[in-house]
CSV table of C-alpha atoms in Angstrom, one decimal:
chain,number,residue,atom,x,y,z
A,1342,MET,CA,107.9,82.3,106.8
A,1343,LYS,CA,104.7,85.2,105.9
A,1344,TYR,CA,108.0,87.3,105.4
A,1345,LEU,CA,109.4,85.7,103.3
A,1346,VAL,CA,106.5,85.4,101.0
A,1347,ASN,CA,105.4,88.7,100.6
A,1348,SER,CA,108.9,89.6,100.3
A,1349,LEU,CA,109.2,87.5,97.7
A,1350,LEU,CA,105.8,88.6,95.9
A,1351,LYS,CA,107.0,92.2,96.2
A,1352,LEU,CA,110.0,91.2,94.4
A,1353,ALA,CA,108.3,89.5,91.6
A,1354,LYS,CA,105.8,92.4,91.3
A,1355,LEU,CA,108.7,94.9,91.0
A,1356,GLN,CA,110.6,93.1,88.9
A,1357,GLY,CA,107.5,92.4,86.2
A,1358,SER,CA,106.3,96.3,86.4
A,1359,GLN,CA,103.3,95.8,88.4
A,1360,VAL,CA,103.6,98.3,91.2
A,1361,ASP,CA,102.3,101.5,90.3
A,1362,PHE,CA,104.1,103.9,92.2
A,1363,ASP,CA,102.9,107.5,93.6
A,1364,PHE,CA,106.4,109.4,92.8
A,1365,GLN,CA,105.7,112.9,95.4
A,1366,TYR,CA,108.4,115.6,95.3
A,1367,LEU,CA,109.3,115.1,99.3
A,1368,PRO,CA,112.5,115.6,101.3
A,1369,ILE,CA,115.1,113.1,101.0
A,1370,TYR,CA,115.6,112.8,105.2
A,1371,GLU,CA,112.0,112.2,105.6
A,1372,VAL,CA,111.9,108.9,104.2
A,1373,PHE,CA,115.1,108.1,105.9
A,1374,GLN,CA,113.6,109.0,109.1
A,1375,LEU,CA,110.2,106.8,108.8
A,1376,SER,CA,112.9,104.1,108.2
A,1377,LEU,CA,114.5,105.0,111.2
A,1378,GLN,CA,111.0,105.0,113.1
A,1379,SER,CA,109.8,101.7,112.0
A,1380,LEU,CA,113.1,99.8,113.1
A,1381,HIS,CA,112.5,101.8,116.9
A,1382,SER,CA,112.4,98.8,118.5
A,1383,LEU,CA,115.3,96.7,117.5
A,1384,ILE,CA,117.7,99.8,117.4
A,1385,GLN,CA,116.5,99.7,121.3
A,1386,GLN,CA,117.7,95.9,121.6
A,1387,THR,CA,120.7,96.4,119.6
A,1388,SER,CA,122.0,99.6,121.6
A,1389,THR,CA,122.9,100.8,118.3
A,1390,SER,CA,123.7,105.1,117.8
A,1391,ILE,CA,122.4,106.3,115.1
A,1392,THR,CA,122.8,109.6,113.8
A,1393,ILE,CA,121.0,111.3,110.6
A,1394,GLU,CA,122.3,114.8,108.8
A,1395,LYS,CA,119.8,116.8,108.2
A,1396,THR,CA,119.1,117.6,104.3
A,1397,GLU,CA,116.8,120.1,102.9
A,1398,VAL,CA,117.0,118.1,99.4
A,1399,CYS,CA,113.6,117.1,97.6
A,1400,LEU,CA,113.1,114.3,95.1
A,1401,TYR,CA,110.6,112.1,93.6
A,1402,TYR,CA,109.9,108.9,95.2
A,1403,ASP,CA,107.2,106.2,96.1
A,1404,GLU,CA,107.6,107.1,100.1
A,1405,SER,CA,106.1,103.9,101.3
A,1406,TRP,CA,108.1,102.3,98.9
A,1407,LEU,CA,111.8,103.9,99.3
A,1408,GLN,CA,111.2,103.5,103.3
A,1409,GLU,CA,110.9,99.8,102.9
A,1410,ALA,CA,114.1,99.7,101.1
A,1411,ILE,CA,115.8,102.2,103.2
A,1412,SER,CA,114.7,99.9,106.0
A,1413,ASN,CA,116.0,96.5,104.8
A,1414,ILE,CA,120.0,98.4,104.4
A,1415,ILE,CA,119.5,99.5,108.2
A,1416,LYS,CA,118.3,96.9,109.3
A,1417,ASN,CA,120.7,94.0,107.7
A,1418,SER,CA,123.4,97.0,108.9
A,1419,LEU,CA,121.9,96.3,112.8
A,1420,GLU,CA,121.8,92.6,112.4
A,1421,HIS,CA,125.1,92.1,111.5
A,1422,GLY,CA,126.7,93.5,115.4
A,1423,CYS,CA,127.0,97.2,114.8
A,1424,SER,CA,127.1,99.5,117.2
A,1425,LYS,CA,127.0,103.0,115.0
A,1426,VAL,CA,125.4,103.8,112.2
A,1427,GLU,CA,125.9,107.3,110.2
A,1428,ILE,CA,123.6,109.0,107.3
A,1429,THR,CA,125.1,111.6,105.3
A,1430,PHE,CA,124.5,113.1,102.0
A,1431,GLN,CA,126.1,114.6,99.2
A,1432,PHE,CA,124.3,117.0,97.2
A,1433,HIS,CA,125.5,117.2,93.6
A,1434,GLN,CA,123.5,119.0,90.6
A,1435,GLN,CA,122.4,116.2,88.7
A,1436,TYR,CA,122.2,113.5,91.8
A,1437,ILE,CA,121.9,113.4,95.3
A,1438,LYS,CA,124.0,110.6,96.7
A,1439,CYS,CA,122.8,109.0,100.5
A,1440,PHE,CA,125.6,106.8,102.3
A,1441,ILE,CA,124.8,104.2,105.1
A,1442,TYR,CA,127.5,103.8,107.4
A,1443,ASN,CA,127.7,101.0,109.8
A,1444,ASN,CA,131.0,99.8,111.7
A,1445,GLY,CA,130.1,96.5,112.4
A,1446,GLU,CA,132.4,93.8,110.3
A,1447,GLU,CA,133.7,94.1,107.1
A,1448,ILE,CA,131.4,92.1,104.0
A,1449,ASN,CA,134.0,89.4,102.6
A,1450,GLU,CA,135.5,90.8,99.6
A,1451,LYS,CA,134.3,87.5,98.1
A,1452,ASP,CA,130.4,87.8,99.1
A,1453,LEU,CA,130.4,91.1,98.3
A,1454,PRO,CA,129.6,91.5,94.7
A,1455,HIS,CA,126.8,89.1,95.6
A,1456,ILE,CA,124.7,90.9,98.2
A,1457,PHE,CA,121.9,92.3,96.5
A,1458,GLU,CA,121.3,89.2,94.6
A,1459,ARG,CA,118.1,87.0,95.7
A,1460,PHE,CA,118.6,84.3,97.9
A,1461,TYR,CA,122.7,85.0,98.3
A,1462,HIS,CA,124.5,85.4,102.2
A,1463,SER,CA,127.2,84.3,103.3
A,1464,ALA,CA,127.9,81.2,105.8
A,1465,LYS,CA,127.7,83.5,108.8
A,1466,GLN,CA,124.6,85.4,107.6
A,1467,GLN,CA,121.1,85.1,109.0
A,1468,GLY,CA,118.5,85.1,107.1
A,1469,VAL,CA,117.0,83.9,103.5
A,1470,GLY,CA,118.8,86.6,101.2
A,1471,ILE,CA,115.7,88.8,99.8
A,1472,GLY,CA,115.8,92.1,101.9
A,1473,LEU,CA,118.9,94.2,99.9
A,1474,ALA,CA,117.8,92.1,96.9
A,1475,LEU,CA,114.8,94.2,97.3
A,1476,SER,CA,116.3,97.1,98.5
A,1477,LYS,CA,118.4,96.9,95.2
A,1478,GLU,CA,115.2,96.4,93.2
A,1479,ILE,CA,113.0,99.4,94.9
A,1480,ILE,CA,116.1,102.0,94.5
A,1481,GLU,CA,116.3,100.9,90.7
A,1482,LYS,CA,112.8,101.6,90.3
A,1483,HIS,CA,113.6,104.8,91.5
A,1484,HIS,CA,116.3,105.4,88.6
A,1485,GLY,CA,118.9,104.7,91.6
A,1486,LEU,CA,121.7,102.9,92.0
A,1487,VAL,CA,123.1,101.4,95.3
A,1488,THR,CA,126.1,100.0,95.9
A,1489,ALA,CA,128.4,98.9,98.7
A,1490,TYR,CA,131.9,98.8,99.9
A,1491,ASN,CA,134.0,98.5,103.1
A,1492,HIS,CA,135.2,101.0,104.8
A,1493,ASP,CA,136.5,100.6,108.2
A,1494,GLY,CA,132.9,98.6,108.3
A,1495,VAL,CA,130.4,99.1,105.5
A,1496,ILE,CA,129.0,101.5,103.5
A,1497,PHE,CA,126.2,101.6,101.6
A,1498,GLU,CA,125.9,104.1,98.8
A,1499,ILE,CA,122.2,105.4,96.9
A,1500,THR,CA,122.4,107.6,94.1
A,1501,PHE,CA,119.5,109.0,93.2
A,1502,PRO,CA,119.0,112.1,90.1
A,1503,LEU,CA,117.6,114.9,90.8
A,1504,PHE,CA,114.8,115.3,88.0
A,1505,GLN,CA,112.8,118.9,87.2
A,1506,MET,CA,109.0,117.9,86.4
A,1507,ASN,CA,106.3,120.4,85.6
A,1508,ASP,CA,104.0,117.8,85.9
A,1509,LYS,CA,103.7,114.4,87.6
A,1510,TYR,CA,103.8,111.1,85.4
A,1511,LYS,CA,103.3,108.0,86.7
A,1512,VAL,CA,105.8,105.6,86.2
A,1513,SER,CA,105.5,102.1,86.5
């Protein structure tokens, strides 16, 4: 219950633009590594094989908030019976795409357009439907986009623009 209340409060603050992000120019690989570390015990419990492609690409992000978003997506994969998670990246001149693939059961096509909605969950799904909604909101506050689709499992695709800045700006 405490997790639910905290998650709802975070989501409300994000949607009300009441969060001051501390954007830093850091390698995107690091936030994925931190997310995996925060899920270490769950990864061990599920005996899931996880691979992450190494990349040196940097972008502006708030480490703690983006870690939460990515952790929620990976946690969702782990809780849906996958045995393998693969994290890969595609670098383009203006943006980077991050792919989180899991070989678990595909999402029902009628549920797929709704999985990022607050409180939405399918009949088979556990939880209350906050984690992915929170992830989407955090990613969008980072000027990113997240989608999910089926492909011999489920792929979560996150796209972030690659900004070049001379000065640090406070964005909320």
